[in-house]
Amino acid sequence: MRIALFGTSADPPTAGHQAIIKWLSQRYDRVVVWAADNPFKSHQTPLEHRVAMLRLLIADIDSPSHNISLEQELSSLRTLETLDKAKQRWGEETEFTLVVGSDLLTQLSRWYRVEDLLQQVQLLVVPRPGYVIDQSSLQAAENLGAKIAIAQLNAPDVSSTAYREHGDAETLTPPVIDYIHQQHLYKCQDAPKKSLQIR
């Protein structure tokens, strides 16, 4: 069995995350998703809210094979620990692919016991706008032992950061937007809208 492992900080999860998950579901036997705390990022939203939004995002995906699941218990600050939990759950014989955005390629060398991790998984790099996958980054990852594939996927040019900073609702799916409004999660939602003043 081939399983894609996709942890994301999901602050908030976007239409881009949804496109990636759907694309993975068409190419792997199972897609396992969880909300993560990235030790290299600062998160403004508590994990339980990010999990709830991710659950709504996944429920909104039309997947005929029903092979996508939110497995929050896999979440760990250390990806190697996540992989150990996945192996206990689905067995040592399962072929695991770790899905990362191209923005994380340069962080790999700082990951906990990354060589051990990369010996046990395939690495699928998803291109992200603004983060070029250059030969030196790929070579550095391969030097750590990575077996790399590049996803041939054109995900929407959206990001969680852009939403947090500018409040662009087109970045998100309607169920996630509704949840954010109900919970008053982001400052951009609570800021008074500027109105045109006619003089």
PDB file of C-alpha atoms in Angstrom:
ATOM      1  CA  MET A   1       0.000   0.000   0.000  1.00  0.00           C
ATOM      2  CA  ARG A   2       1.202   3.504  -0.876  1.00  0.00           C
ATOM      3  CA  ILE A   3       0.356   6.216   1.644  1.00  0.00           C
ATOM      4  CA  ALA A   4       0.954   9.953   1.242  1.00  0.00           C
ATOM      5  CA  LEU A   5       1.690  11.713   4.539  1.00  0.00           C
ATOM      6  CA  PHE A   6       0.698  15.388   4.476  1.00  0.00           C
ATOM      7  CA  GLY A   7       1.078  17.457   7.620  1.00  0.00           C
ATOM      8  CA  THR A   8       0.354  21.149   7.344  1.00  0.00           C
ATOM      9  CA  SER A   9       0.324  24.053   9.760  1.00  0.00           C
ATOM     10  CA  ALA A  10      -3.047  25.012   8.186  1.00  0.00           C
ATOM     11  CA  ASP A  11      -3.236  28.508   9.655  1.00  0.00           C
ATOM     12  CA  PRO A  12      -5.791  28.597   8.026  1.00  0.00           C
ATOM     13  CA  PRO A  13      -6.054  25.741   5.489  1.00  0.00           C
ATOM     14  CA  THR A  14      -6.588  27.150   1.999  1.00  0.00           C
ATOM     15  CA  ALA A  15      -8.005  26.178  -1.373  1.00  0.00           C
ATOM     16  CA  GLY A  16      -4.389  25.361  -2.241  1.00  0.00           C
ATOM     17  CA  HIS A  17      -4.215  22.737   0.516  1.00  0.00           C
ATOM     18  CA  GLN A  18      -7.490  21.307  -0.747  1.00  0.00           C
ATOM     19  CA  ALA A  19      -6.183  21.049  -4.331  1.00  0.00           C
ATOM     20  CA  ILE A  20      -3.038  19.253  -3.118  1.00  0.00           C
ATOM     21  CA  ILE A  21      -5.018  16.752  -1.015  1.00  0.00           C
ATOM     22  CA  LYS A  22      -7.400  16.004  -3.893  1.00  0.00           C
ATOM     23  CA  TRP A  23      -4.482  15.557  -6.311  1.00  0.00           C
ATOM     24  CA  LEU A  24      -2.778  13.161  -3.877  1.00  0.00           C
ATOM     25  CA  SER A  25      -5.998  11.149  -3.448  1.00  0.00           C
ATOM     26  CA  GLN A  26      -5.952  10.379  -7.172  1.00  0.00           C
ATOM     27  CA  ARG A  27      -2.396   9.006  -7.036  1.00  0.00           C
ATOM     28  CA  TYR A  28      -2.031   7.196  -3.699  1.00  0.00           C
ATOM     29  CA  ASP A  29      -3.935   4.367  -2.028  1.00  0.00           C
ATOM     30  CA  ARG A  30      -4.447   6.552   1.013  1.00  0.00           C
ATOM     31  CA  VAL A  31      -3.845  10.205   1.935  1.00  0.00           C
ATOM     32  CA  VAL A  32      -3.244  10.899   5.612  1.00  0.00           C
ATOM     33  CA  VAL A  33      -3.510  14.521   6.746  1.00  0.00           C
ATOM     34  CA  TRP A  34      -2.962  16.281  10.072  1.00  0.00           C
ATOM     35  CA  ALA A  35      -2.559  19.804  11.411  1.00  0.00           C
ATOM     36  CA  ALA A  36       0.958  20.409  12.669  1.00  0.00           C
ATOM     37  CA  ASP A  37       2.915  22.876  14.731  1.00  0.00           C
ATOM     38  CA  ASN A  38       5.947  23.765  12.624  1.00  0.00           C
ATOM     39  CA  PRO A  39       8.801  24.620  15.026  1.00  0.00           C
ATOM     40  CA  PHE A  40      10.166  27.048  12.400  1.00  0.00           C
ATOM     41  CA  LYS A  41       6.929  29.054  12.179  1.00  0.00           C
ATOM     42  CA  SER A  42       4.912  31.066  14.663  1.00  0.00           C
ATOM     43  CA  HIS A  43       1.228  30.173  14.761  1.00  0.00           C
ATOM     44  CA  GLN A  44      -1.427  32.608  15.825  1.00  0.00           C
ATOM     45  CA  THR A  45      -4.317  30.145  15.937  1.00  0.00           C
ATOM     46  CA  PRO A  46      -4.618  27.315  18.514  1.00  0.00           C
ATOM     47  CA  LEU A  47      -4.113  23.820  17.103  1.00  0.00           C
ATOM     48  CA  GLU A  48      -7.670  22.665  17.882  1.00  0.00           C
ATOM     49  CA  HIS A  49      -9.091  25.360  15.580  1.00  0.00           C
ATOM     50  CA  ARG A  50      -6.670  24.455  12.806  1.00  0.00           C
ATOM     51  CA  VAL A  51      -7.705  20.797  13.159  1.00  0.00           C
ATOM     52  CA  ALA A  52     -11.395  21.746  12.951  1.00  0.00           C
ATOM     53  CA  MET A  53     -10.796  23.840   9.813  1.00  0.00           C
ATOM     54  CA  LEU A  54      -8.787  21.047   8.201  1.00  0.00           C
ATOM     55  CA  ARG A  55     -11.610  18.602   8.943  1.00  0.00           C
ATOM     56  CA  LEU A  56     -14.068  20.935   7.162  1.00  0.00           C
ATOM     57  CA  LEU A  57     -11.687  21.317   4.220  1.00  0.00           C
ATOM     58  CA  ILE A  58     -11.367  17.539   3.792  1.00  0.00           C
ATOM     59  CA  ALA A  59     -15.119  16.943   4.165  1.00  0.00           C
ATOM     60  CA  ASP A  60     -15.620  19.373   1.275  1.00  0.00           C
ATOM     61  CA  ILE A  61     -13.487  17.288  -1.131  1.00  0.00           C
ATOM     62  CA  ASP A  62     -15.376  15.148  -3.623  1.00  0.00           C
ATOM     63  CA  SER A  63     -13.254  11.981  -3.568  1.00  0.00           C
ATOM     64  CA  PRO A  64     -14.846   8.919  -5.203  1.00  0.00           C
ATOM     65  CA  SER A  65     -12.319   6.579  -3.570  1.00  0.00           C
ATOM     66  CA  HIS A  66     -12.906   7.953  -0.025  1.00  0.00           C
ATOM     67  CA  ASN A  67      -9.206   7.457   0.722  1.00  0.00           C
ATOM     68  CA  ILE A  68      -8.521  10.736   2.575  1.00  0.00           C
ATOM     69  CA  SER A  69      -8.439  10.805   6.356  1.00  0.00           C
ATOM     70  CA  LEU A  70      -7.547  13.294   9.077  1.00  0.00           C
ATOM     71  CA  GLU A  71      -5.288  11.443  11.526  1.00  0.00           C
ATOM     72  CA  GLN A  72      -4.480  14.091  14.113  1.00  0.00           C
ATOM     73  CA  GLU A  73      -2.808  11.621  16.478  1.00  0.00           C
ATOM     74  CA  LEU A  74       0.121  11.445  14.020  1.00  0.00           C
ATOM     75  CA  SER A  75       0.968  15.098  14.665  1.00  0.00           C
ATOM     76  CA  SER A  76       4.365  15.664  16.288  1.00  0.00           C
ATOM     77  CA  LEU A  77       6.997  18.390  16.267  1.00  0.00           C
ATOM     78  CA  ARG A  78       9.337  15.689  14.944  1.00  0.00           C
ATOM     79  CA  THR A  79       8.399  14.152  11.596  1.00  0.00           C
ATOM     80  CA  LEU A  80      10.389  11.028  12.427  1.00  0.00           C
ATOM     81  CA  GLU A  81       8.018  10.418  15.360  1.00  0.00           C
ATOM     82  CA  THR A  82       5.052  10.913  13.028  1.00  0.00           C
ATOM     83  CA  LEU A  83       6.497   8.281  10.685  1.00  0.00           C
ATOM     84  CA  ASP A  84       6.997   5.850  13.587  1.00  0.00           C
ATOM     85  CA  LYS A  85       3.328   6.270  14.534  1.00  0.00           C
ATOM     86  CA  ALA A  86       2.277   5.728  10.905  1.00  0.00           C
ATOM     87  CA  LYS A  87       4.337   2.532  10.702  1.00  0.00           C
ATOM     88  CA  GLN A  88       2.733   1.217  13.891  1.00  0.00           C
ATOM     89  CA  ARG A  89      -0.671   1.972  12.399  1.00  0.00           C
ATOM     90  CA  TRP A  90      -0.245   0.708   8.811  1.00  0.00           C
ATOM     91  CA  GLY A  91       2.739  -1.630   9.033  1.00  0.00           C
ATOM     92  CA  GLU A  92       6.419  -1.637   8.105  1.00  0.00           C
ATOM     93  CA  GLU A  93       5.696  -2.896   4.578  1.00  0.00           C
ATOM     94  CA  THR A  94       3.710   0.203   3.651  1.00  0.00           C
ATOM     95  CA  GLU A  95       5.432   2.601   1.243  1.00  0.00           C
ATOM     96  CA  PHE A  96       5.263   6.073   2.764  1.00  0.00           C
ATOM     97  CA  THR A  97       5.679   9.309   0.824  1.00  0.00           C
ATOM     98  CA  LEU A  98       6.220  12.505   2.796  1.00  0.00           C
ATOM     99  CA  VAL A  99       4.629  15.510   1.079  1.00  0.00           C
ATOM    100  CA  VAL A 100       6.316  18.892   1.607  1.00  0.00           C
ATOM    101  CA  GLY A 101       5.985  22.291   0.015  1.00  0.00           C
ATOM    102  CA  SER A 102       8.960  23.662  -1.901  1.00  0.00           C
ATOM    103  CA  ASP A 103       9.301  26.321   0.831  1.00  0.00           C
ATOM    104  CA  LEU A 104      10.425  23.574   3.252  1.00  0.00           C
ATOM    105  CA  LEU A 105      13.272  22.226   1.107  1.00  0.00           C
ATOM    106  CA  THR A 106      15.823  24.609   2.612  1.00  0.00           C
ATOM    107  CA  GLN A 107      14.698  23.680   6.168  1.00  0.00           C
ATOM    108  CA  LEU A 108      15.288  19.939   5.779  1.00  0.00           C
ATOM    109  CA  SER A 109      18.855  19.986   7.080  1.00  0.00           C
ATOM    110  CA  ARG A 110      17.576  21.365  10.419  1.00  0.00           C
ATOM    111  CA  TRP A 111      14.983  18.618  10.921  1.00  0.00           C
ATOM    112  CA  TYR A 112      15.420  16.128  13.750  1.00  0.00           C
ATOM    113  CA  ARG A 113      17.472  13.084  12.557  1.00  0.00           C
ATOM    114  CA  VAL A 114      16.594  13.926   8.986  1.00  0.00           C
ATOM    115  CA  GLU A 115      18.916  11.298   7.481  1.00  0.00           C
ATOM    116  CA  ASP A 116      17.072   8.540   9.393  1.00  0.00           C
ATOM    117  CA  LEU A 117      13.763   9.949   8.199  1.00  0.00           C
ATOM    118  CA  LEU A 118      14.767  10.218   4.537  1.00  0.00           C
ATOM    119  CA  GLN A 119      15.996   6.620   4.490  1.00  0.00           C
ATOM    120  CA  GLN A 120      12.443   5.482   5.284  1.00  0.00           C
ATOM    121  CA  VAL A 121      10.254   7.656   3.048  1.00  0.00           C
ATOM    122  CA  GLN A 122       9.970   8.987  -0.478  1.00  0.00           C
ATOM    123  CA  LEU A 123       9.885  12.791  -0.610  1.00  0.00           C
ATOM    124  CA  LEU A 124       7.289  14.491  -2.798  1.00  0.00           C
ATOM    125  CA  VAL A 125       7.924  18.213  -3.233  1.00  0.00           C
ATOM    126  CA  VAL A 126       4.898  20.338  -4.139  1.00  0.00           C
ATOM    127  CA  PRO A 127       5.842  23.544  -5.978  1.00  0.00           C
ATOM    128  CA  ARG A 128       4.754  26.740  -4.217  1.00  0.00           C
ATOM    129  CA  PRO A 129       4.612  30.112  -5.917  1.00  0.00           C
ATOM    130  CA  GLY A 130       7.517  32.270  -4.792  1.00  0.00           C
ATOM    131  CA  TYR A 131       9.677  29.276  -3.782  1.00  0.00           C
ATOM    132  CA  VAL A 132      11.767  28.113  -6.717  1.00  0.00           C
ATOM    133  CA  ILE A 133      12.893  24.490  -6.664  1.00  0.00           C
ATOM    134  CA  ASP A 134      16.502  25.052  -7.649  1.00  0.00           C
ATOM    135  CA  GLN A 135      19.184  22.496  -8.314  1.00  0.00           C
ATOM    136  CA  SER A 136      21.218  23.423  -5.230  1.00  0.00           C
ATOM    137  CA  SER A 137      18.238  22.828  -2.880  1.00  0.00           C
ATOM    138  CA  LEU A 138      17.499  19.490  -4.538  1.00  0.00           C
ATOM    139  CA  GLN A 139      21.169  18.493  -4.375  1.00  0.00           C
ATOM    140  CA  ALA A 140      21.355  19.425  -0.680  1.00  0.00           C
ATOM    141  CA  ALA A 141      18.291  17.265   0.038  1.00  0.00           C
ATOM    142  CA  GLU A 142      19.713  14.373  -1.996  1.00  0.00           C
ATOM    143  CA  ASN A 143      22.974  14.677  -0.060  1.00  0.00           C
ATOM    144  CA  LEU A 144      20.918  14.039   3.096  1.00  0.00           C
ATOM    145  CA  GLY A 145      19.597  10.863   1.474  1.00  0.00           C
ATOM    146  CA  ALA A 146      16.311  12.115   0.017  1.00  0.00           C
ATOM    147  CA  LYS A 147      14.625  10.222  -2.816  1.00  0.00           C
ATOM    148  CA  ILE A 148      12.787  13.136  -4.424  1.00  0.00           C
ATOM    149  CA  ALA A 149       9.900  13.485  -6.835  1.00  0.00           C
ATOM    150  CA  ILE A 150       8.401  16.834  -7.890  1.00  0.00           C
ATOM    151  CA  ALA A 151       4.595  16.968  -7.987  1.00  0.00           C
ATOM    152  CA  GLN A 152       3.310  17.937 -11.431  1.00  0.00           C
ATOM    153  CA  LEU A 153       0.579  20.040  -9.914  1.00  0.00           C
ATOM    154  CA  ASN A 154      -0.517  23.626 -10.461  1.00  0.00           C
ATOM    155  CA  ALA A 155      -2.160  24.422  -7.140  1.00  0.00           C
ATOM    156  CA  PRO A 156      -3.906  27.790  -6.767  1.00  0.00           C
ATOM    157  CA  ASP A 157      -1.532  30.664  -6.043  1.00  0.00           C
ATOM    158  CA  VAL A 158      -2.818  31.212  -2.508  1.00  0.00           C
ATOM    159  CA  SER A 159      -1.268  31.052   0.950  1.00  0.00           C
ATOM    160  CA  SER A 160      -2.318  31.081   4.576  1.00  0.00           C
ATOM    161  CA  THR A 161       0.017  34.011   5.205  1.00  0.00           C
ATOM    162  CA  ALA A 162      -1.641  36.104   2.497  1.00  0.00           C
ATOM    163  CA  TYR A 163      -5.025  35.440   4.077  1.00  0.00           C
ATOM    164  CA  ARG A 164      -3.835  36.337   7.583  1.00  0.00           C
ATOM    165  CA  GLU A 165      -2.209  39.537   6.365  1.00  0.00           C
ATOM    166  CA  HIS A 166      -4.756  40.712   3.781  1.00  0.00           C
ATOM    167  CA  GLY A 167      -7.985  38.821   4.528  1.00  0.00           C
ATOM    168  CA  ASP A 168      -8.457  37.671   0.922  1.00  0.00           C
ATOM    169  CA  ALA A 169     -11.497  35.373   1.211  1.00  0.00           C
ATOM    170  CA  GLU A 170     -10.884  33.841  -2.256  1.00  0.00           C
ATOM    171  CA  THR A 171      -7.935  32.048  -0.672  1.00  0.00           C
ATOM    172  CA  LEU A 172     -10.282  29.843   1.365  1.00  0.00           C
ATOM    173  CA  THR A 173     -13.212  27.479   0.914  1.00  0.00           C
ATOM    174  CA  PRO A 174     -16.706  28.543   2.092  1.00  0.00           C
ATOM    175  CA  PRO A 175     -16.916  26.086   5.049  1.00  0.00           C
ATOM    176  CA  VAL A 176     -13.570  27.335   6.391  1.00  0.00           C
ATOM    177  CA  ILE A 177     -14.623  30.975   5.962  1.00  0.00           C
ATOM    178  CA  ASP A 178     -17.841  30.263   7.883  1.00  0.00           C
ATOM    179  CA  TYR A 179     -15.882  28.652  10.717  1.00  0.00           C
ATOM    180  CA  ILE A 180     -13.461  31.589  10.928  1.00  0.00           C
ATOM    181  CA  HIS A 181     -16.368  34.039  11.164  1.00  0.00           C
ATOM    182  CA  GLN A 182     -18.119  31.953  13.840  1.00  0.00           C
ATOM    183  CA  GLN A 183     -14.963  31.709  15.952  1.00  0.00           C
ATOM    184  CA  HIS A 184     -13.544  35.204  15.211  1.00  0.00           C
ATOM    185  CA  LEU A 185     -10.156  33.634  14.544  1.00  0.00           C
ATOM    186  CA  TYR A 186      -8.191  36.179  12.549  1.00  0.00           C
ATOM    187  CA  LYS A 187      -7.696  39.879  13.094  1.00  0.00           C
ATOM    188  CA  CYS A 188      -8.394  40.564   9.430  1.00  0.00           C
ATOM    189  CA  GLN A 189     -11.954  39.290  10.034  1.00  0.00           C
ATOM    190  CA  ASP A 190     -12.638  41.610  12.938  1.00  0.00           C
ATOM    191  CA  ALA A 191     -11.104  44.759  11.458  1.00  0.00           C
ATOM    192  CA  PRO A 192     -13.742  47.324  10.496  1.00  0.00           C
ATOM    193  CA  LYS A 193     -14.194  47.484   6.741  1.00  0.00           C
ATOM    194  CA  LYS A 194     -13.241  50.799   5.217  1.00  0.00           C
ATOM    195  CA  SER A 195     -16.220  52.528   3.712  1.00  0.00           C
ATOM    196  CA  LEU A 196     -16.137  55.049   0.928  1.00  0.00           C
ATOM    197  CA  GLN A 197     -16.844  58.547   2.117  1.00  0.00           C
ATOM    198  CA  ILE A 198     -18.565  60.775  -0.385  1.00  0.00           C
ATOM    199  CA  ARG A 199     -17.638  64.425   0.058  1.00  0.00           C
TER     200      ARG A 199
END
